[in-house]
Amino acid sequence: MFDFIPLSVPSIQGNEWKYVKECLDKEWVSSAGSYVDEFERRIADFTGVRYAIACVNGTAALHVALKLAGVRSGDAVIVPTLTFIAPVNAIRYLNADPVFMDSDDFYNIDIEKTLEFIRSQTVYKNGATFHTTTGKKVSAIVPVHVFGNAVDLDSLLDVCKERNIVVVEDATESMGTIYKMGRVAGKHAGTIGKLGCLSFNGNKIITTGGGGMILTDDTDYAEKAKYITTQAKNDNIRYVHNEIGYNFRLTNVQAAIGVAQLENLNRYLGIKKKNYLQYKQGIDRIPGLHLADTPDYAENNLWMYALQINKAVYGIDREQLMRLFDQQEIQTRPVWHLNHRQKPYRDCYGYQIKKAAFLHETTLNIPCSTGLKSEEIERIISCLEKR
Ligand SMILES: Cc1ncc(COP(=O)(O)O)c(C=O)c1O
């Protein structure tokens, strides 16, 4: 029998126990504790942003960020079809509609097609952009940094500014990804748009069990984010609420885990890179297989590894390979079902989607935990060689 190798599990080996114990000893377990503020401060310092506002999870962060960005009922929001469904759902929570975009070579939103869509399929009037087919106002775009790969944002920013389309980055998978080139060089993914969102779900590069963060340089957005994620209290002694708020703030116990995890983030980034290189060396020499490359304009966090399968050369397809790994107790996952094909979103507009479908059919995500051992990677590679 083999030891099971999971796809992506956290590594809890730092000060997590110590900081959580401190919360429990002091009986500060809910969202009012000092670790929540400290986690926000440390995330802001790490990413170089002015404000970080903690949320219960990345989906809630996206929901609030889109609301702050001005997305209203009946609007349209541009989003890639190839992504975990959370940003698409967040758009729908606001009764807006997604406009689905295709993917580029790095699984990210295809910026060229997006610009082409904005230029050819929308009109600009009275300070806003309208989709000509549906008549809907395109109020925002959600570039998702898929698998930690930085989206080519540099090319998008000017057009979005000209067209008054607010950029809300989904950086839930890209904590630690930093741009190296262009105007955004030196900036972290999630800190370039007006608002950015992180996730600390259990499978992410650092975790709080469940958690998220809104990043912004804008004081008004930051104040409003804190206000609506804490039930929109205008007077927190007399319980006066002038708006509809949400109970979306992270708890102290979760934030304590986050502070401890953050202390190890640079080490995790190093491990992700080392493991990626070991995989790459082994995989790229197998005919018909390729470990997906990452864009050279950023130092990517290499959160998730994407194995690309050319069935004509390799002999078996993604589904067959997944079953084979399953028999070997190695957990793998196909890329998410494309969102323009998901039941709730089938009627929504999609713009010339081709590559996303190809990537979806030919990609398998393979184990990427920071606790992955070199021998385990060798075992995975030898499975691929023998199949
Ligand atoms: C691309 C993407 N967006 C949003 C989310 C939502 O984050 P959470 O699970 O913290 O709600 C996730 C992951 O879970 C994700 O992968």
PDB file of N, CA and C in Angstrom, residues 200-259:
ATOM      1  N   PHE A 200      -7.671  32.775   2.657  1.00  0.00           N
ATOM      2  CA  PHE A 200      -6.846  31.940   3.539  1.00  0.00           C
ATOM      3  C   PHE A 200      -7.558  30.630   3.806  1.00  0.00           C
ATOM      4  N   ASN A 201      -8.211  30.137   2.771  1.00  0.00           N
ATOM      5  CA  ASN A 201      -8.860  28.831   2.847  1.00  0.00           C
ATOM      6  C   ASN A 201      -7.779  27.759   3.118  1.00  0.00           C
ATOM      7  N   GLY A 202      -8.208  26.592   3.558  1.00  0.00           N
ATOM      8  CA  GLY A 202      -7.257  25.538   3.945  1.00  0.00           C
ATOM      9  C   GLY A 202      -6.300  25.108   2.853  1.00  0.00           C
ATOM     10  N   ASN A 203      -6.678  25.301   1.584  1.00  0.00           N
ATOM     11  CA  ASN A 203      -5.799  24.833   0.504  1.00  0.00           C
ATOM     12  C   ASN A 203      -4.864  25.924  -0.015  1.00  0.00           C
ATOM     13  N   LYS A 204      -4.926  27.122   0.557  1.00  0.00           N
ATOM     14  CA  LYS A 204      -4.138  28.226   0.016  1.00  0.00           C
ATOM     15  C   LYS A 204      -2.712  28.233   0.584  1.00  0.00           C
ATOM     16  N   ILE A 205      -1.864  29.131   0.077  1.00  0.00           N
ATOM     17  CA  ILE A 205      -0.446  29.088   0.458  1.00  0.00           C
ATOM     18  C   ILE A 205      -0.262  29.391   1.952  1.00  0.00           C
ATOM     19  N   ILE A 206      -1.092  30.278   2.501  1.00  0.00           N
ATOM     20  CA  ILE A 206      -1.209  30.364   3.962  1.00  0.00           C
ATOM     21  C   ILE A 206      -2.691  30.293   4.312  1.00  0.00           C
ATOM     22  N   THR A 207      -2.979  29.754   5.465  1.00  0.00           N
ATOM     23  CA  THR A 207      -4.384  29.519   5.807  1.00  0.00           C
ATOM     24  C   THR A 207      -4.741  30.021   7.207  1.00  0.00           C
ATOM     25  N   THR A 208      -6.040  30.309   7.361  1.00  0.00           N
ATOM     26  CA  THR A 208      -6.577  30.565   8.702  1.00  0.00           C
ATOM     27  C   THR A 208      -7.723  29.568   8.948  1.00  0.00           C
ATOM     28  N   GLY A 209      -7.719  28.484   8.221  1.00  0.00           N
ATOM     29  CA  GLY A 209      -8.860  27.569   8.208  1.00  0.00           C
ATOM     30  C   GLY A 209      -9.825  28.064   7.146  1.00  0.00           C
ATOM     31  N   GLY A 210     -10.480  29.151   7.436  1.00  0.00           N
ATOM     32  CA  GLY A 210     -11.267  29.896   6.452  1.00  0.00           C
ATOM     33  C   GLY A 210     -10.997  31.363   6.735  1.00  0.00           C
ATOM     34  N   GLY A 211     -10.813  32.135   5.704  1.00  0.00           N
ATOM     35  CA  GLY A 211     -10.547  33.560   5.939  1.00  0.00           C
ATOM     36  C   GLY A 211     -10.281  34.278   4.640  1.00  0.00           C
ATOM     37  N   GLY A 212     -10.350  35.592   4.686  1.00  0.00           N
ATOM     38  CA  GLY A 212     -10.080  36.381   3.493  1.00  0.00           C
ATOM     39  C   GLY A 212      -9.651  37.780   3.888  1.00  0.00           C
ATOM     40  N   MET A 213      -9.284  38.576   2.885  1.00  0.00           N
ATOM     41  CA  MET A 213      -8.822  39.940   3.174  1.00  0.00           C
ATOM     42  C   MET A 213      -9.118  40.811   1.967  1.00  0.00           C
ATOM     43  N   ILE A 214      -9.554  42.041   2.242  1.00  0.00           N
ATOM     44  CA  ILE A 214      -9.699  43.033   1.167  1.00  0.00           C
ATOM     45  C   ILE A 214      -8.487  43.946   1.241  1.00  0.00           C
ATOM     46  N   LEU A 215      -7.847  44.191   0.114  1.00  0.00           N
ATOM     47  CA  LEU A 215      -6.689  45.086   0.062  1.00  0.00           C
ATOM     48  C   LEU A 215      -7.075  46.345  -0.718  1.00  0.00           C
ATOM     49  N   THR A 216      -6.661  47.491  -0.217  1.00  0.00           N
ATOM     50  CA  THR A 216      -6.906  48.738  -0.956  1.00  0.00           C
ATOM     51  C   THR A 216      -5.985  49.845  -0.446  1.00  0.00           C
ATOM     52  N   ASP A 217      -5.718  50.818  -1.330  1.00  0.00           N
ATOM     53  CA  ASP A 217      -4.966  52.004  -0.911  1.00  0.00           C
ATOM     54  C   ASP A 217      -5.913  53.152  -0.608  1.00  0.00           C
ATOM     55  N   ASP A 218      -7.178  52.942  -0.835  1.00  0.00           N
ATOM     56  CA  ASP A 218      -8.169  54.012  -0.756  1.00  0.00           C
ATOM     57  C   ASP A 218      -8.811  54.058   0.644  1.00  0.00           C
ATOM     58  N   THR A 219      -8.666  55.195   1.299  1.00  0.00           N
ATOM     59  CA  THR A 219      -9.155  55.323   2.683  1.00  0.00           C
ATOM     60  C   THR A 219     -10.671  55.136   2.771  1.00  0.00           C
ATOM     61  N   ASP A 220     -11.401  55.699   1.813  1.00  0.00           N
ATOM     62  CA  ASP A 220     -12.872  55.581   1.854  1.00  0.00           C
ATOM     63  C   ASP A 220     -13.317  54.129   1.716  1.00  0.00           C
ATOM     64  N   TYR A 221     -12.686  53.426   0.748  1.00  0.00           N
ATOM     65  CA  TYR A 221     -13.025  52.011   0.571  1.00  0.00           C
ATOM     66  C   TYR A 221     -12.714  51.233   1.855  1.00  0.00           C
ATOM     67  N   ALA A 222     -11.564  51.541   2.447  1.00  0.00           N
ATOM     68  CA  ALA A 222     -11.134  50.788   3.642  1.00  0.00           C
ATOM     69  C   ALA A 222     -12.125  50.998   4.783  1.00  0.00           C
ATOM     70  N   GLU A 223     -12.510  52.254   4.987  1.00  0.00           N
ATOM     71  CA  GLU A 223     -13.458  52.544   6.081  1.00  0.00           C
ATOM     72  C   GLU A 223     -14.797  51.864   5.827  1.00  0.00           C
ATOM     73  N   LYS A 224     -15.233  51.962   4.586  1.00  0.00           N
ATOM     74  CA  LYS A 224     -16.529  51.370   4.228  1.00  0.00           C
ATOM     75  C   LYS A 224     -16.484  49.839   4.351  1.00  0.00           C
ATOM     76  N   ALA A 225     -15.340  49.267   3.966  1.00  0.00           N
ATOM     77  CA  ALA A 225     -15.211  47.799   4.044  1.00  0.00           C
ATOM     78  C   ALA A 225     -15.317  47.344   5.496  1.00  0.00           C
ATOM     79  N   LYS A 226     -14.634  48.042   6.379  1.00  0.00           N
ATOM     80  CA  LYS A 226     -14.684  47.664   7.802  1.00  0.00           C
ATOM     81  C   LYS A 226     -16.122  47.827   8.329  1.00  0.00           C
ATOM     82  N   TYR A 227     -16.759  48.895   7.899  1.00  0.00           N
ATOM     83  CA  TYR A 227     -18.125  49.214   8.343  1.00  0.00           C
ATOM     84  C   TYR A 227     -19.126  48.137   7.901  1.00  0.00           C
ATOM     85  N   ILE A 228     -19.091  47.793   6.610  1.00  0.00           N
ATOM     86  CA  ILE A 228     -20.139  46.841   6.192  1.00  0.00           C
ATOM     87  C   ILE A 228     -19.814  45.392   6.534  1.00  0.00           C
ATOM     88  N   THR A 229     -18.545  45.093   6.805  1.00  0.00           N
ATOM     89  CA  THR A 229     -18.232  43.710   7.215  1.00  0.00           C
ATOM     90  C   THR A 229     -18.504  43.497   8.706  1.00  0.00           C
ATOM     91  N   THR A 230     -18.823  44.590   9.409  1.00  0.00           N
ATOM     92  CA  THR A 230     -19.117  44.471  10.846  1.00  0.00           C
ATOM     93  C   THR A 230     -20.538  44.983  11.135  1.00  0.00           C
ATOM     94  N   GLN A 231     -21.472  44.590  10.292  1.00  0.00           N
ATOM     95  CA  GLN A 231     -22.905  44.856  10.461  1.00  0.00           C
ATOM     96  C   GLN A 231     -23.306  46.322  10.329  1.00  0.00           C
ATOM     97  N   ALA A 232     -22.432  47.140   9.711  1.00  0.00           N
ATOM     98  CA  ALA A 232     -22.750  48.561   9.472  1.00  0.00           C
ATOM     99  C   ALA A 232     -23.261  49.249  10.736  1.00  0.00           C
ATOM    100  N   LYS A 233     -22.395  49.260  11.739  1.00  0.00           N
ATOM    101  CA  LYS A 233     -22.802  49.889  13.015  1.00  0.00           C
ATOM    102  C   LYS A 233     -22.495  51.376  12.985  1.00  0.00           C
ATOM    103  N   ASN A 234     -23.489  52.204  13.094  1.00  0.00           N
ATOM    104  CA  ASN A 234     -23.250  53.638  13.186  1.00  0.00           C
ATOM    105  C   ASN A 234     -23.091  54.068  14.633  1.00  0.00           C
ATOM    106  N   ASP A 235     -23.727  53.355  15.512  1.00  0.00           N
ATOM    107  CA  ASP A 235     -23.514  53.566  16.946  1.00  0.00           C
ATOM    108  C   ASP A 235     -23.480  52.167  17.556  1.00  0.00           C
ATOM    109  N   ASN A 236     -22.280  51.730  17.935  1.00  0.00           N
ATOM    110  CA  ASN A 236     -22.181  50.331  18.359  1.00  0.00           C
ATOM    111  C   ASN A 236     -22.553  50.110  19.820  1.00  0.00           C
ATOM    112  N   ILE A 237     -22.956  51.178  20.499  1.00  0.00           N
ATOM    113  CA  ILE A 237     -23.475  50.995  21.866  1.00  0.00           C
ATOM    114  C   ILE A 237     -25.006  50.936  21.814  1.00  0.00           C
ATOM    115  N   ARG A 238     -25.551  51.820  20.989  1.00  0.00           N
ATOM    116  CA  ARG A 238     -27.032  51.861  20.895  1.00  0.00           C
ATOM    117  C   ARG A 238     -27.568  51.041  19.721  1.00  0.00           C
ATOM    118  N   TYR A 239     -26.669  50.380  19.004  1.00  0.00           N
ATOM    119  CA  TYR A 239     -27.072  49.525  17.875  1.00  0.00           C
ATOM    120  C   TYR A 239     -27.878  50.287  16.819  1.00  0.00           C
ATOM    121  N   VAL A 240     -27.269  51.345  16.341  1.00  0.00           N
ATOM    122  CA  VAL A 240     -27.891  52.086  15.233  1.00  0.00           C
ATOM    123  C   VAL A 240     -27.179  51.680  13.946  1.00  0.00           C
ATOM    124  N   HIS A 241     -27.956  51.297  12.942  1.00  0.00           N
ATOM    125  CA  HIS A 241     -27.391  50.847  11.662  1.00  0.00           C
ATOM    126  C   HIS A 241     -28.057  51.623  10.536  1.00  0.00           C
ATOM    127  N   ASN A 242     -27.271  52.406   9.804  1.00  0.00           N
ATOM    128  CA  ASN A 242     -27.859  53.196   8.722  1.00  0.00           C
ATOM    129  C   ASN A 242     -27.838  52.488   7.375  1.00  0.00           C
ATOM    130  N   GLU A 243     -27.172  51.340   7.338  1.00  0.00           N
ATOM    131  CA  GLU A 243     -27.118  50.564   6.089  1.00  0.00           C
ATOM    132  C   GLU A 243     -27.242  49.089   6.411  1.00  0.00           C
ATOM    133  N   ILE A 244     -27.441  48.303   5.359  1.00  0.00           N
ATOM    134  CA  ILE A 244     -27.476  46.854   5.566  1.00  0.00           C
ATOM    135  C   ILE A 244     -26.030  46.358   5.585  1.00  0.00           C
ATOM    136  N   GLY A 245     -25.634  45.764   6.704  1.00  0.00           N
ATOM    137  CA  GLY A 245     -24.258  45.269   6.821  1.00  0.00           C
ATOM    138  C   GLY A 245     -24.211  43.751   6.796  1.00  0.00           C
ATOM    139  N   TYR A 246     -23.021  43.231   6.982  1.00  0.00           N
ATOM    140  CA  TYR A 246     -22.795  41.772   6.981  1.00  0.00           C
ATOM    141  C   TYR A 246     -21.965  41.397   8.208  1.00  0.00           C
ATOM    142  N   ASN A 247     -22.166  40.175   8.662  1.00  0.00           N
ATOM    143  CA  ASN A 247     -21.329  39.659   9.752  1.00  0.00           C
ATOM    144  C   ASN A 247     -20.175  38.896   9.111  1.00  0.00           C
ATOM    145  N   PHE A 248     -19.226  39.651   8.555  1.00  0.00           N
ATOM    146  CA  PHE A 248     -18.184  39.063   7.718  1.00  0.00           C
ATOM    147  C   PHE A 248     -16.790  39.177   8.319  1.00  0.00           C
ATOM    148  N   ARG A 249     -16.679  39.601   9.604  1.00  0.00           N
ATOM    149  CA  ARG A 249     -15.319  39.805  10.107  1.00  0.00           C
ATOM    150  C   ARG A 249     -14.709  38.486  10.590  1.00  0.00           C
ATOM    151  N   LEU A 250     -13.401  38.371  10.348  1.00  0.00           N
ATOM    152  CA  LEU A 250     -12.648  37.185  10.776  1.00  0.00           C
ATOM    153  C   LEU A 250     -12.620  37.131  12.302  1.00  0.00           C
ATOM    154  N   THR A 251     -12.497  35.920  12.861  1.00  0.00           N
ATOM    155  CA  THR A 251     -12.400  35.834  14.333  1.00  0.00           C
ATOM    156  C   THR A 251     -10.932  35.904  14.777  1.00  0.00           C
ATOM    157  N   ASN A 252     -10.764  36.187  16.059  1.00  0.00           N
ATOM    158  CA  ASN A 252      -9.420  36.304  16.631  1.00  0.00           C
ATOM    159  C   ASN A 252      -8.637  34.987  16.533  1.00  0.00           C
ATOM    160  N   VAL A 253      -9.331  33.870  16.764  1.00  0.00           N
ATOM    161  CA  VAL A 253      -8.648  32.563  16.724  1.00  0.00           C
ATOM    162  C   VAL A 253      -8.111  32.305  15.310  1.00  0.00           C
ATOM    163  N   GLN A 254      -8.933  32.611  14.317  1.00  0.00           N
ATOM    164  CA  GLN A 254      -8.485  32.413  12.929  1.00  0.00           C
ATOM    165  C   GLN A 254      -7.325  33.354  12.592  1.00  0.00           C
ATOM    166  N   ALA A 255      -7.454  34.611  13.032  1.00  0.00           N
ATOM    167  CA  ALA A 255      -6.396  35.581  12.739  1.00  0.00           C
ATOM    168  C   ALA A 255      -5.087  35.180  13.420  1.00  0.00           C
ATOM    169  N   ALA A 256      -5.191  34.584  14.605  1.00  0.00           N
ATOM    170  CA  ALA A 256      -3.982  34.131  15.317  1.00  0.00           C
ATOM    171  C   ALA A 256      -3.260  33.076  14.478  1.00  0.00           C
ATOM    172  N   ILE A 257      -4.037  32.179  13.865  1.00  0.00           N
ATOM    173  CA  ILE A 257      -3.433  31.172  12.971  1.00  0.00           C
ATOM    174  C   ILE A 257      -2.773  31.885  11.784  1.00  0.00           C
ATOM    175  N   GLY A 258      -3.467  32.898  11.287  1.00  0.00           N
ATOM    176  CA  GLY A 258      -2.950  33.641  10.135  1.00  0.00           C
ATOM    177  C   GLY A 258      -1.632  34.332  10.423  1.00  0.00           C
ATOM    178  N   VAL A 259      -1.526  34.941  11.600  1.00  0.00           N
ATOM    179  CA  VAL A 259      -0.275  35.631  11.964  1.00  0.00           C
ATOM    180  C   VAL A 259       0.872  34.618  11.991  1.00  0.00           C
TER     181      VAL A 259
END
